């Protein structure tokens, strides 16, 4: 029960009390009846069984009307039915029971987005009934509910469409409903439209009926049982292409007519992935079709509506001529994510939003599992560590939260869609998979999906399914795969210490990872054959008491200088000892970073590993090297290691050629540049160009082509972009020449897609180049190209252009409003734009939370993204003063605000502690820049 929840309830009850008192004063005894329910959660005594839903949108006047018939089951006699409605004009409320229709009185409770349908003078008896309601509303101007969108044709004509985004709590803004995930029901949808449009919904269309006035009414098949947030419908003029999977499911991809040629990659990918999931889960996809729709106006990355997943255009459409390797990887991953949801989230749904990770953590995890099978050429496992490092950045702060966290009101629910639910959720699942073995884990989740199909679950249900895999009745093939695992658990091999002397208890282990925030730091001290282990919470900040009281059951893995066979040890206590079979030169824990913890090596352990990296870094896997880079810098942040230890380790990077260690090194070193930029420390910033010197050979070896493996091509983009932004002469000269040639061809010359961002970024530095890029952006029909150009425009040093970009995107003019959050964040990283971005966020705060929704990931990302590189007391005061001036209704209780403040405080502490050390180290190692810069 969070502070935010307390104030939300207190404010609501106070207003409710004052309103009632005022009405009594004015009307005396004739005051309206009190609302019969006082909880933000709906009562469970009335449950929906089936919705018959008619929606009639008017895309000329941008509104809609509708009618809903809800068949309900009443568990005990009642005087009212309480459900959700938000912003709808309601009429014609009545109850059909035993062949008779009786009127119902509507009471509204806007604070809880609820309505009560009162039976005045009579009782709604236990049993089955039907509620009927008519409603009307304007199409939403935001990106949720039933909202309007538009796109422009190549000739500049604006065309309007209407689409839905209901997750998490916005179905109630489109039709009255029981808008909680546990209230599953069947849906029969009818949509009215003009003949120039088509309509799409979750299920296949059965027939179309012609109505008076030229309107058409499309009737769709009745859905399977599902939650309201998964309902979807679109009225548009899209075209589609389609294909059938080997299991007989029809797949279609919808896009605006002039972009349908970019849909083929998504179609083929969706067919491949749906077939994979069908086979992997051994549970048939239950619908006859699945559509994927590219929506021109879309706030989220994508949405898993059952049978009709929706995407940003850039997240679905692939242009073979202009899309980069990064674009292909992103599109493939997002399709894999949404299709995984058809099982995790749709077929089996969390009971309440506190366990959102059961949806999102699994879908994020399955992106990597599925693509490693279906698209091995994409080398997705090279990028999984990024997710864990990203989650740890948030999870290392006091303002983090457990994976499973109590939430009540809509803004709290929206804040759950964060790095902890998605990325930490995926990382602890990966750790559990490694702990149980891939085969045992797979059989466990299949058992879970089968047992709870069309139902709602909690954490404990998943742990039970995984705990009982040795006793499950699943396929004989699965049983054979489990033989070795079950024999291992039954043997209770004390020497291995993997399961200690106890029975396997998945719940006890995983509760320590899902019901408490943070993650452990494992301290390792080796003396002869004896390895002493201890654990404590890794926590940034001044207050050591915040780290006390935490204990995890940690599945440790390790390799040594004498054996690369992975050894395992389950650390269940605060301290323990393990014994090696022989003395070793070094030991490396958390093999390939499969565990969600960091490791600190005492007794000279770090010196040995740093020396190993300098002598022969390939002795360790690339993931192990990346985890060492991450760990050493994170330990500097909490004063466990001096900064020079981390910087000395980084010197080995001049030999590094693999993408994951390089990316992680950039993640640790480049922020140091950024902190200095925002303190105007030009001299020290110039010395930090030692990073360029480290990677000079790797940069110079890059070709300006699209050749190589996916990881090589991704690495090329990273290296060249960094080099050109830091004005490395060799890079800037080549990029300038390519941009001039591209511009001279009026943009018709085909650039290598993997380096186009680099070329455009250099071109955007001048007024002429910037204006030319904007002109190409406005007329491009390629979503990938538009995203690349937009990114390049935000890197420009032209401050007045950066301000114009934010204003235009906010107005939805030259740039889409959906792109505003990422645009503002990108500008905030620009040394010429960080003040502009902060001022823009403050000035437009109230309009932004109205457009993007309080607590949404868009708002949260802007709050943290704009401020996370500030490191001065002056900026800390500005941030605290602004957010401290807000009311609860305008965001003062948002977790993202606490995270932002904590991050700035941590940056200040880091700079105060380490700036003299950094300067001294750079003076000794890189007193003068030895690089040609422009």
PDB file of N, CA, C and O in Angstrom, residues 1 4-14 38-40 112 408-409:
ATOM      1  N   UNK A   1       0.866  -1.183   0.000  1.00  0.00           N
ATOM      2  CA  UNK A   1       0.000   0.000   0.000  1.00  0.00           C
ATOM      3  C   UNK A   1       0.894   1.221   0.000  1.00  0.00           C
ATOM      4  O   UNK A   1       1.434   1.623   1.032  1.00  0.00           O
ATOM      5  N   UNK A   4       1.595   6.832  -2.559  1.00  0.00           N
ATOM      6  CA  UNK A   4       0.784   7.349  -3.655  1.00  0.00           C
ATOM      7  C   UNK A   4      -0.657   6.848  -3.544  1.00  0.00           C
ATOM      8  O   UNK A   4      -1.619   7.593  -3.691  1.00  0.00           O
ATOM      9  N   UNK A   5      -0.805   5.537  -3.244  1.00  0.00           N
ATOM     10  CA  UNK A   5      -2.143   4.959  -3.098  1.00  0.00           C
ATOM     11  C   UNK A   5      -2.892   5.600  -1.939  1.00  0.00           C
ATOM     12  O   UNK A   5      -4.079   5.896  -2.031  1.00  0.00           O
ATOM     13  N   UNK A   6      -2.182   5.808  -0.813  1.00  0.00           N
ATOM     14  CA  UNK A   6      -2.832   6.407   0.355  1.00  0.00           C
ATOM     15  C   UNK A   6      -3.399   7.780   0.016  1.00  0.00           C
ATOM     16  O   UNK A   6      -4.551   8.097   0.294  1.00  0.00           O
ATOM     17  N   UNK A   7      -2.565   8.621  -0.603  1.00  0.00           N
ATOM     18  CA  UNK A   7      -3.035   9.960  -0.925  1.00  0.00           C
ATOM     19  C   UNK A   7      -4.138   9.941  -1.974  1.00  0.00           C
ATOM     20  O   UNK A   7      -5.052  10.762  -1.951  1.00  0.00           O
ATOM     21  N   UNK A   8      -4.061   8.992  -2.902  1.00  0.00           N
ATOM     22  CA  UNK A   8      -5.120   8.856  -3.908  1.00  0.00           C
ATOM     23  C   UNK A   8      -6.455   8.565  -3.229  1.00  0.00           C
ATOM     24  O   UNK A   8      -7.458   9.212  -3.482  1.00  0.00           O
ATOM     25  N   UNK A   9      -6.460   7.572  -2.328  1.00  0.00           N
ATOM     26  CA  UNK A   9      -7.700   7.221  -1.630  1.00  0.00           C
ATOM     27  C   UNK A   9      -8.156   8.354  -0.718  1.00  0.00           C
ATOM     28  O   UNK A   9      -9.347   8.669  -0.641  1.00  0.00           O
ATOM     29  N   UNK A  10      -7.205   8.987  -0.009  1.00  0.00           N
ATOM     30  CA  UNK A  10      -7.566  10.063   0.904  1.00  0.00           C
ATOM     31  C   UNK A  10      -8.202  11.224   0.142  1.00  0.00           C
ATOM     32  O   UNK A  10      -9.248  11.752   0.529  1.00  0.00           O
ATOM     33  N   UNK A  11      -7.587  11.611  -0.955  1.00  0.00           N
ATOM     34  CA  UNK A  11      -8.114  12.720  -1.747  1.00  0.00           C
ATOM     35  C   UNK A  11      -9.504  12.376  -2.295  1.00  0.00           C
ATOM     36  O   UNK A  11     -10.420  13.197  -2.240  1.00  0.00           O
ATOM     37  N   UNK A  12      -9.639  11.150  -2.788  1.00  0.00           N
ATOM     38  CA  UNK A  12     -10.937  10.742  -3.339  1.00  0.00           C
ATOM     39  C   UNK A  12     -12.027  10.760  -2.273  1.00  0.00           C
ATOM     40  O   UNK A  12     -13.110  11.309  -2.468  1.00  0.00           O
ATOM     41  N   UNK A  13     -11.755  10.170  -1.111  1.00  0.00           N
ATOM     42  CA  UNK A  13     -12.774  10.086  -0.059  1.00  0.00           C
ATOM     43  C   UNK A  13     -13.131  11.466   0.474  1.00  0.00           C
ATOM     44  O   UNK A  13     -14.291  11.743   0.792  1.00  0.00           O
ATOM     45  N   UNK A  14     -12.125  12.349   0.564  1.00  0.00           N
ATOM     46  CA  UNK A  14     -12.406  13.700   1.037  1.00  0.00           C
ATOM     47  C   UNK A  14     -13.335  14.418   0.063  1.00  0.00           C
ATOM     48  O   UNK A  14     -14.334  15.039   0.466  1.00  0.00           O
ATOM     49  N   UNK A  38     -17.100   1.350  -2.476  1.00  0.00           N
ATOM     50  CA  UNK A  38     -16.089   2.312  -2.033  1.00  0.00           C
ATOM     51  C   UNK A  38     -14.665   1.845  -2.289  1.00  0.00           C
ATOM     52  O   UNK A  38     -13.727   2.373  -1.706  1.00  0.00           O
ATOM     53  N   UNK A  39     -14.485   0.877  -3.162  1.00  0.00           N
ATOM     54  CA  UNK A  39     -13.142   0.346  -3.444  1.00  0.00           C
ATOM     55  C   UNK A  39     -12.800   0.610  -4.903  1.00  0.00           C
ATOM     56  O   UNK A  39     -13.671   0.570  -5.778  1.00  0.00           O
ATOM     57  N   UNK A  40     -11.509   0.868  -5.175  1.00  0.00           N
ATOM     58  CA  UNK A  40     -11.080   1.082  -6.553  1.00  0.00           C
ATOM     59  C   UNK A  40     -11.174  -0.210  -7.366  1.00  0.00           C
ATOM     60  O   UNK A  40     -11.293  -0.166  -8.597  1.00  0.00           O
ATOM     61  N   UNK A 112     -13.099   6.951  -9.419  1.00  0.00           N
ATOM     62  CA  UNK A 112     -12.707   5.552  -9.570  1.00  0.00           C
ATOM     63  C   UNK A 112     -13.054   5.012 -10.949  1.00  0.00           C
ATOM     64  O   UNK A 112     -12.897   3.817 -11.204  1.00  0.00           O
ATOM     65  N   UNK A 408      -2.885  -0.249  -7.149  1.00  0.00           N
ATOM     66  CA  UNK A 408      -4.334  -0.127  -7.079  1.00  0.00           C
ATOM     67  C   UNK A 408      -4.891   0.745  -8.197  1.00  0.00           C
ATOM     68  O   UNK A 408      -5.642   0.288  -9.040  1.00  0.00           O
ATOM     69  N   UNK A 409      -4.508   2.041  -8.201  1.00  0.00           N
ATOM     70  CA  UNK A 409      -5.163   2.960  -9.139  1.00  0.00           C
ATOM     71  C   UNK A 409      -4.474   2.960 -10.499  1.00  0.00           C
ATOM     72  O   UNK A 409      -3.348   2.464 -10.651  1.00  0.00           O
TER      73      UNK A 409
END
